[in-house]
PDB file of C-alpha atoms and ligand atoms in Angstrom:
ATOM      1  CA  UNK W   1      10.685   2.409  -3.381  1.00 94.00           C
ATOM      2  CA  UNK W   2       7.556   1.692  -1.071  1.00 96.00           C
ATOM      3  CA  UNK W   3       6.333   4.885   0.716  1.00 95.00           C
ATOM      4  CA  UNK W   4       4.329   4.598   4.127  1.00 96.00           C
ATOM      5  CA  UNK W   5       2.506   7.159   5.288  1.00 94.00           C
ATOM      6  CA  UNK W   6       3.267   7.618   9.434  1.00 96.00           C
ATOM      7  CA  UNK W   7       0.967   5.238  10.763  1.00 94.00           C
ATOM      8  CA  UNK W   8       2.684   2.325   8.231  1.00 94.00           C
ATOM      9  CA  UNK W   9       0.262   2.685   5.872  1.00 91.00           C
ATOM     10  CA  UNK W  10       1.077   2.130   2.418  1.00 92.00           C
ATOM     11  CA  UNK W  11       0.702   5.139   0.485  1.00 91.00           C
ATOM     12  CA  UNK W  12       2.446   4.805  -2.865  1.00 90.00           C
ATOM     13  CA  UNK W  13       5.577   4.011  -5.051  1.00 92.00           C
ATOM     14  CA  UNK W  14       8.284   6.574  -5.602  1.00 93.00           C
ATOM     15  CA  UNK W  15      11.738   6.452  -7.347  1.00 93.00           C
ATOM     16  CA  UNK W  16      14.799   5.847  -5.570  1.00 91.00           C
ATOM     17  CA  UNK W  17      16.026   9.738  -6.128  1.00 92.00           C
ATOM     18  CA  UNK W  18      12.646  11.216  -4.547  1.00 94.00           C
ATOM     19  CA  UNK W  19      12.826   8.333  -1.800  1.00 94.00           C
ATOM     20  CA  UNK W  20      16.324   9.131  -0.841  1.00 93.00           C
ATOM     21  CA  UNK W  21      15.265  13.076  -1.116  1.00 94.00           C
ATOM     22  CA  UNK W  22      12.795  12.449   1.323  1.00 96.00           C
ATOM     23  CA  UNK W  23      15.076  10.435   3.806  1.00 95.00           C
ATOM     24  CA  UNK W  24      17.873  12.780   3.688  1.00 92.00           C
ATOM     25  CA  UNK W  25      15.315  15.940   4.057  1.00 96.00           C
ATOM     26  CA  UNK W  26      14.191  14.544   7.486  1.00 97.00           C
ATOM     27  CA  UNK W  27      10.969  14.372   6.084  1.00 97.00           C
ATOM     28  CA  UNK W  28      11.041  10.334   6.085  1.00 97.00           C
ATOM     29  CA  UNK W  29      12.901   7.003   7.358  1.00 97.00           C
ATOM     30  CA  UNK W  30      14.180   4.427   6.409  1.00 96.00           C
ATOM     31  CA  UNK W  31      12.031   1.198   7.310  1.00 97.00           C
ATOM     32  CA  UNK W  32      14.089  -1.640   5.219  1.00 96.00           C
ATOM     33  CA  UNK W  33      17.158  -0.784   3.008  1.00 94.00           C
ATOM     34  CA  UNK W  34      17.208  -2.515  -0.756  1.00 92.00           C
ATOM     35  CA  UNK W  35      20.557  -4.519  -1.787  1.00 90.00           C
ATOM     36  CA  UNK W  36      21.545  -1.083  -3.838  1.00 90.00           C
ATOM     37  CA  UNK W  37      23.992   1.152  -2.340  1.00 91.00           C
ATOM     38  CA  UNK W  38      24.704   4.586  -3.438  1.00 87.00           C
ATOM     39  CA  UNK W  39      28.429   5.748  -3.405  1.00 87.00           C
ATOM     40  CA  UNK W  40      28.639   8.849  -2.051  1.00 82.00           C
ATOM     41  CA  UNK W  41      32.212  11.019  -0.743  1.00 87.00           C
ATOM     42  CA  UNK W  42      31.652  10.297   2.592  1.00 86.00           C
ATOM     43  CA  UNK W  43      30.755   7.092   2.826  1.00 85.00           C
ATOM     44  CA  UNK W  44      28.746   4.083   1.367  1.00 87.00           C
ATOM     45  CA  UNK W  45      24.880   5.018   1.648  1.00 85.00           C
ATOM     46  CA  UNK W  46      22.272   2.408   1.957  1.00 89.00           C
ATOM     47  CA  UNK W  47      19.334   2.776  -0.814  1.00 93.00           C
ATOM     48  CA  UNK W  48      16.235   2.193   0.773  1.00 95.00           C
ATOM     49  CA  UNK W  49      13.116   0.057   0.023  1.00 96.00           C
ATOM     50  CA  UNK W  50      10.992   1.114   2.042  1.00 97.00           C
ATOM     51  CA  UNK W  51      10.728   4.564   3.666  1.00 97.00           C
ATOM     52  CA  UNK W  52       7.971   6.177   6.065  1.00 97.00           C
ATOM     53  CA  UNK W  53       6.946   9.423   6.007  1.00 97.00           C
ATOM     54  CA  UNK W  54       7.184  11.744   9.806  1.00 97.00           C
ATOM     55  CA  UNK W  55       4.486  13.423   9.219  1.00 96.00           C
ATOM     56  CA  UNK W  56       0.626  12.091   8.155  1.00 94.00           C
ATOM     57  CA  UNK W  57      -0.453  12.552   4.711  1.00 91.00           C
ATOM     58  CA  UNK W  58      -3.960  12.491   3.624  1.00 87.00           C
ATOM     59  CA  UNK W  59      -4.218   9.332   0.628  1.00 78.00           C
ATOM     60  CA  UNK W  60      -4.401  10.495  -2.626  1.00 71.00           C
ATOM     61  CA  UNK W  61      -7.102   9.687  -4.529  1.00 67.00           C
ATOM     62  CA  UNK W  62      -5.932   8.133  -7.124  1.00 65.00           C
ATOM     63  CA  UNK W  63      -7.065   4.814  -8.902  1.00 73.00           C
ATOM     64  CA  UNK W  64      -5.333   2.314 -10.813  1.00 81.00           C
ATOM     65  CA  UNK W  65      -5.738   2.940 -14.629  1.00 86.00           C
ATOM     66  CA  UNK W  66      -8.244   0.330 -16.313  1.00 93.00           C
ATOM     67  CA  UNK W  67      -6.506  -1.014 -19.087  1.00 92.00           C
ATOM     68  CA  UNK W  68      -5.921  -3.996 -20.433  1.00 94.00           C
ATOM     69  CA  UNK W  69      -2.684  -5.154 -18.550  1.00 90.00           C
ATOM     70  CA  UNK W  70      -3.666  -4.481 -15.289  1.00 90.00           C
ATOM     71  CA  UNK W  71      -6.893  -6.181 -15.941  1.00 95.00           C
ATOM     72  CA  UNK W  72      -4.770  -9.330 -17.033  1.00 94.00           C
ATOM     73  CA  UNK W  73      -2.716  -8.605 -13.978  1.00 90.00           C
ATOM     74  CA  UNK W  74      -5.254  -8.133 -11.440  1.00 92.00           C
ATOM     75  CA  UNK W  75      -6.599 -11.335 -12.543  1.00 95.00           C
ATOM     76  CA  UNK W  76      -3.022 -12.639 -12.296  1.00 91.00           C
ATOM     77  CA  UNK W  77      -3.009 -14.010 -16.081  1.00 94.00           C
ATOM     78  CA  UNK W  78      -5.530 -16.740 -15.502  1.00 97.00           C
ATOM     79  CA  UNK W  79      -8.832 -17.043 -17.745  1.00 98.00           C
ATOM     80  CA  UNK W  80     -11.407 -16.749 -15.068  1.00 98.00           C
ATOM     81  CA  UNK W  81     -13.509 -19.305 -16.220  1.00 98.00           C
ATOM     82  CA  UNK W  82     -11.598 -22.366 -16.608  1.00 98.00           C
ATOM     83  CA  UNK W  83      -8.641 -20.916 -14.540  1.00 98.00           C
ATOM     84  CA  UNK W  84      -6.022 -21.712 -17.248  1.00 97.00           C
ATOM     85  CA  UNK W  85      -2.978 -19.303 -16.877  1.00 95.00           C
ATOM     86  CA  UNK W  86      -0.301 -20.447 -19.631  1.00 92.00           C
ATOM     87  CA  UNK W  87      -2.814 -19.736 -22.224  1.00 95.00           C
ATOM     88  CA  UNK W  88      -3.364 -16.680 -24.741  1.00 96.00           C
ATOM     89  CA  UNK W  89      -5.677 -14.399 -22.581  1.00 97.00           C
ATOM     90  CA  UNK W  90      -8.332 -11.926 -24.106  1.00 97.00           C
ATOM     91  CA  UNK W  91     -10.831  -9.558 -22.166  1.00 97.00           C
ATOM     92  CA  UNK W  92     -14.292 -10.585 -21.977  1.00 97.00           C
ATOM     93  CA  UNK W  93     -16.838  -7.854 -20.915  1.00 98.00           C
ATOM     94  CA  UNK W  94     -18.912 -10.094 -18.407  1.00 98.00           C
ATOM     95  CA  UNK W  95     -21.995  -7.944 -19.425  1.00 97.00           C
ATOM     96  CA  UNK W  96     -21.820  -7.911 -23.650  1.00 97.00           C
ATOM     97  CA  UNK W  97     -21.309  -4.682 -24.250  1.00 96.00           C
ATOM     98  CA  UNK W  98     -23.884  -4.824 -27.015  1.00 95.00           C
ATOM     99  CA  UNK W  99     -26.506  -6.061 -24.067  1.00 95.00           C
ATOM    100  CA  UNK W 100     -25.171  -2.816 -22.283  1.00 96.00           C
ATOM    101  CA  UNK W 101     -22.157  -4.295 -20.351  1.00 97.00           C
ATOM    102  CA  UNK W 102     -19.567  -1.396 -19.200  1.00 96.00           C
ATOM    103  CA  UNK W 103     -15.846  -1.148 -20.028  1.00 97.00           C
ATOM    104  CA  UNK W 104     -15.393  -1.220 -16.361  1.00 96.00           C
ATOM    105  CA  UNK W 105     -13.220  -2.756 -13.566  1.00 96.00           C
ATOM    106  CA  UNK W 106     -16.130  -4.656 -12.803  1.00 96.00           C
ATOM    107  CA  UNK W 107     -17.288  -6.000 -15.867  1.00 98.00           C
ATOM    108  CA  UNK W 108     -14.135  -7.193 -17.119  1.00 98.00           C
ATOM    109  CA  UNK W 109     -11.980  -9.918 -17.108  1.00 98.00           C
ATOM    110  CA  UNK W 110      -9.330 -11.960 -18.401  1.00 98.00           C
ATOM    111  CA  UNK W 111     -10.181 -15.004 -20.524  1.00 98.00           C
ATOM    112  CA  UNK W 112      -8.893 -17.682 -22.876  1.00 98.00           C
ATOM    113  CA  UNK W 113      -9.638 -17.594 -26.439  1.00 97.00           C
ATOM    114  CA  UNK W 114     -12.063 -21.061 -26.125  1.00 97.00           C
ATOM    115  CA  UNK W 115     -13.915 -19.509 -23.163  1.00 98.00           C
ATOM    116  CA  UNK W 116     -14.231 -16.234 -25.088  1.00 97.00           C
ATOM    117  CA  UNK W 117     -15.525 -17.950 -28.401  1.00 97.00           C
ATOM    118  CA  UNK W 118     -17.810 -20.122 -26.087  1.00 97.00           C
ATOM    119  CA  UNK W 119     -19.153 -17.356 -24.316  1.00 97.00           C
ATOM    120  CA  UNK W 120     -19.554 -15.579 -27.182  1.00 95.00           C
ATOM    121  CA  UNK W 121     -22.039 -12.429 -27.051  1.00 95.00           C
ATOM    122  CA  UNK W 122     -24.164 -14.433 -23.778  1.00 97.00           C
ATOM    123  CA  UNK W 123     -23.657 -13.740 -19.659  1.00 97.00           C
ATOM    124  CA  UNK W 124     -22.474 -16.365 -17.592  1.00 97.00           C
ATOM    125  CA  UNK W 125     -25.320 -17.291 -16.641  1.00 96.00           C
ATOM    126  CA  UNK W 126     -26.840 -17.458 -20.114  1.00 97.00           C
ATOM    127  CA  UNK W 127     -24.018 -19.642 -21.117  1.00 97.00           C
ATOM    128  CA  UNK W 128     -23.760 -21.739 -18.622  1.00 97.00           C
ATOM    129  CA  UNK W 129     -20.290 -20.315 -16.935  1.00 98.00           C
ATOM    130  CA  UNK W 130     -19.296 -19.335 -13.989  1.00 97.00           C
ATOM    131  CA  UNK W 131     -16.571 -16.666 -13.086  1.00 97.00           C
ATOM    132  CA  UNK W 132     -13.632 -17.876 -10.192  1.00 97.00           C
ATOM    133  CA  UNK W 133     -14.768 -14.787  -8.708  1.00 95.00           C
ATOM    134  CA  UNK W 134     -16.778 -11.685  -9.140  1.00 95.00           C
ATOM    135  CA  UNK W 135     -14.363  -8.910 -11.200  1.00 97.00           C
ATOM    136  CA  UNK W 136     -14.033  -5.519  -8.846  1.00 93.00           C
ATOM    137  CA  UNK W 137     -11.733  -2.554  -8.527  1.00 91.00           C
ATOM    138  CA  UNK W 138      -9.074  -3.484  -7.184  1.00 89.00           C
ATOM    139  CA  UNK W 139      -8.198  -2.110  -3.551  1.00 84.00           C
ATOM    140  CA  UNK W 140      -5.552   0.666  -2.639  1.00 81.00           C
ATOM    141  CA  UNK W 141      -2.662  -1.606  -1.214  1.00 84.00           C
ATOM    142  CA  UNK W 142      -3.401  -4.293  -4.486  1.00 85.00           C
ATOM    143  CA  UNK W 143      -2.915  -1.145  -6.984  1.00 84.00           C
ATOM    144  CA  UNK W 144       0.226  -0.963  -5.195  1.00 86.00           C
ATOM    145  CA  UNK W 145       1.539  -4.513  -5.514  1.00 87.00           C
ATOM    146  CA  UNK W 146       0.007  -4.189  -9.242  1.00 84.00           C
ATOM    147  CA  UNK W 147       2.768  -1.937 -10.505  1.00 81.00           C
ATOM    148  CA  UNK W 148       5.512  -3.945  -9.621  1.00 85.00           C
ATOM    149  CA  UNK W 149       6.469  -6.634 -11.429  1.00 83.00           C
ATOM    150  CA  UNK W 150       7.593  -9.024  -8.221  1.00 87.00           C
ATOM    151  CA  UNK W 151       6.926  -7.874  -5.002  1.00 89.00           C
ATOM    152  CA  UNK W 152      10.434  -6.980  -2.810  1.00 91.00           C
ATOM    153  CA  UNK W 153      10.293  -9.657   0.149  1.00 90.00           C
ATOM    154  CA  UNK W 154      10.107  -6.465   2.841  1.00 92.00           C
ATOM    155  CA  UNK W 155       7.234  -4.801   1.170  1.00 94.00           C
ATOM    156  CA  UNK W 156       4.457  -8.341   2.100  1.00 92.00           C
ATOM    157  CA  UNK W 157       4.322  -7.210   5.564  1.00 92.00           C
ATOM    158  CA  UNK W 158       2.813  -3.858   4.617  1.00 92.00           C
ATOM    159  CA  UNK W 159       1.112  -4.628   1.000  1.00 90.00           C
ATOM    160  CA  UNK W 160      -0.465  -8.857   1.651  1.00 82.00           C
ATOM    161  CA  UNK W 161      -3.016  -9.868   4.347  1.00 65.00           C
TER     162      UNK W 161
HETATM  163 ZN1   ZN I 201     -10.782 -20.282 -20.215  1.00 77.10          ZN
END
């Protein structure tokens, strides 16, 4: 369940128990209900997908994890060098590590093996390749979209553009 904060900002995922907690607390509503519906005694209770909060909550702080899969993801499986995406995919360090390169958001990203091995322990530059586009963190509202496998149709409006 997608949590805005009151001025429709995304702020974060939550489970549908917490989201529903939240709803029938007063302390949020409902912006667009999921397909799910929760049988309760009374009646039939829509499960949300997307609830926003009544009051304004400061962001936390929190960034996306760098690991391996949400480097792959962030880079949406696709080696960015030749742009091949049904391909085995590795992590290149942009920098060599052994020339000092970081393990960092922005010195890594998702290659094929052939671009890898051609690479090899050389910067772009050095060997001759160029990246689809320069590796960064990735922003608040794309960690978002990162932890869900497919994005629900009602969250693009407040996650894409
Ligand atoms: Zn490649």
């Amino acid at each position: 369940m997608l949590v805005l904060n009151q001025g429709y900002e995304p702020l974060g995922l939550t489970s549908i128990r917490r989201g529903l907690a939240l709803v029938i607390s007063g302390r949020a509503e409902t912006v667009a209900t999921s397909h799910l519906t929760l049988h309760t005694p009374s009646a039939p209770y829509p499960v949300p997908s997307i609830v926003r909060l009544k009051r304004f909550v400061r962001r936390p702080h929190g960034r996306l994890a760098l690991s391996r899969r949400n480097v792959l993801r962030r880079d949406r499986y696709t080696c960015q060098y030749c742009g091949k995406s049904n391909v085995e995919l590795t992590l290149d360090h942009v920098i060599p590590k052994s020339r000092g390169g970081r393990t960092s958001w922005d010195n890594l990203v998702a290659a094929c093996l052939r671009c890898n091995a051609k690479k090899g322990n050389r910067t772009p530059e050095e060997a001759g390749m160029r990246l689809l586009k320069p590796p960064r963190v990735p922003r608040y509202h794309e960690a978002i979209i990162l932890e869900v496998p497919e994005l629900p149709e009602p969250w693009r409006a407040y996650l894409v553009g």
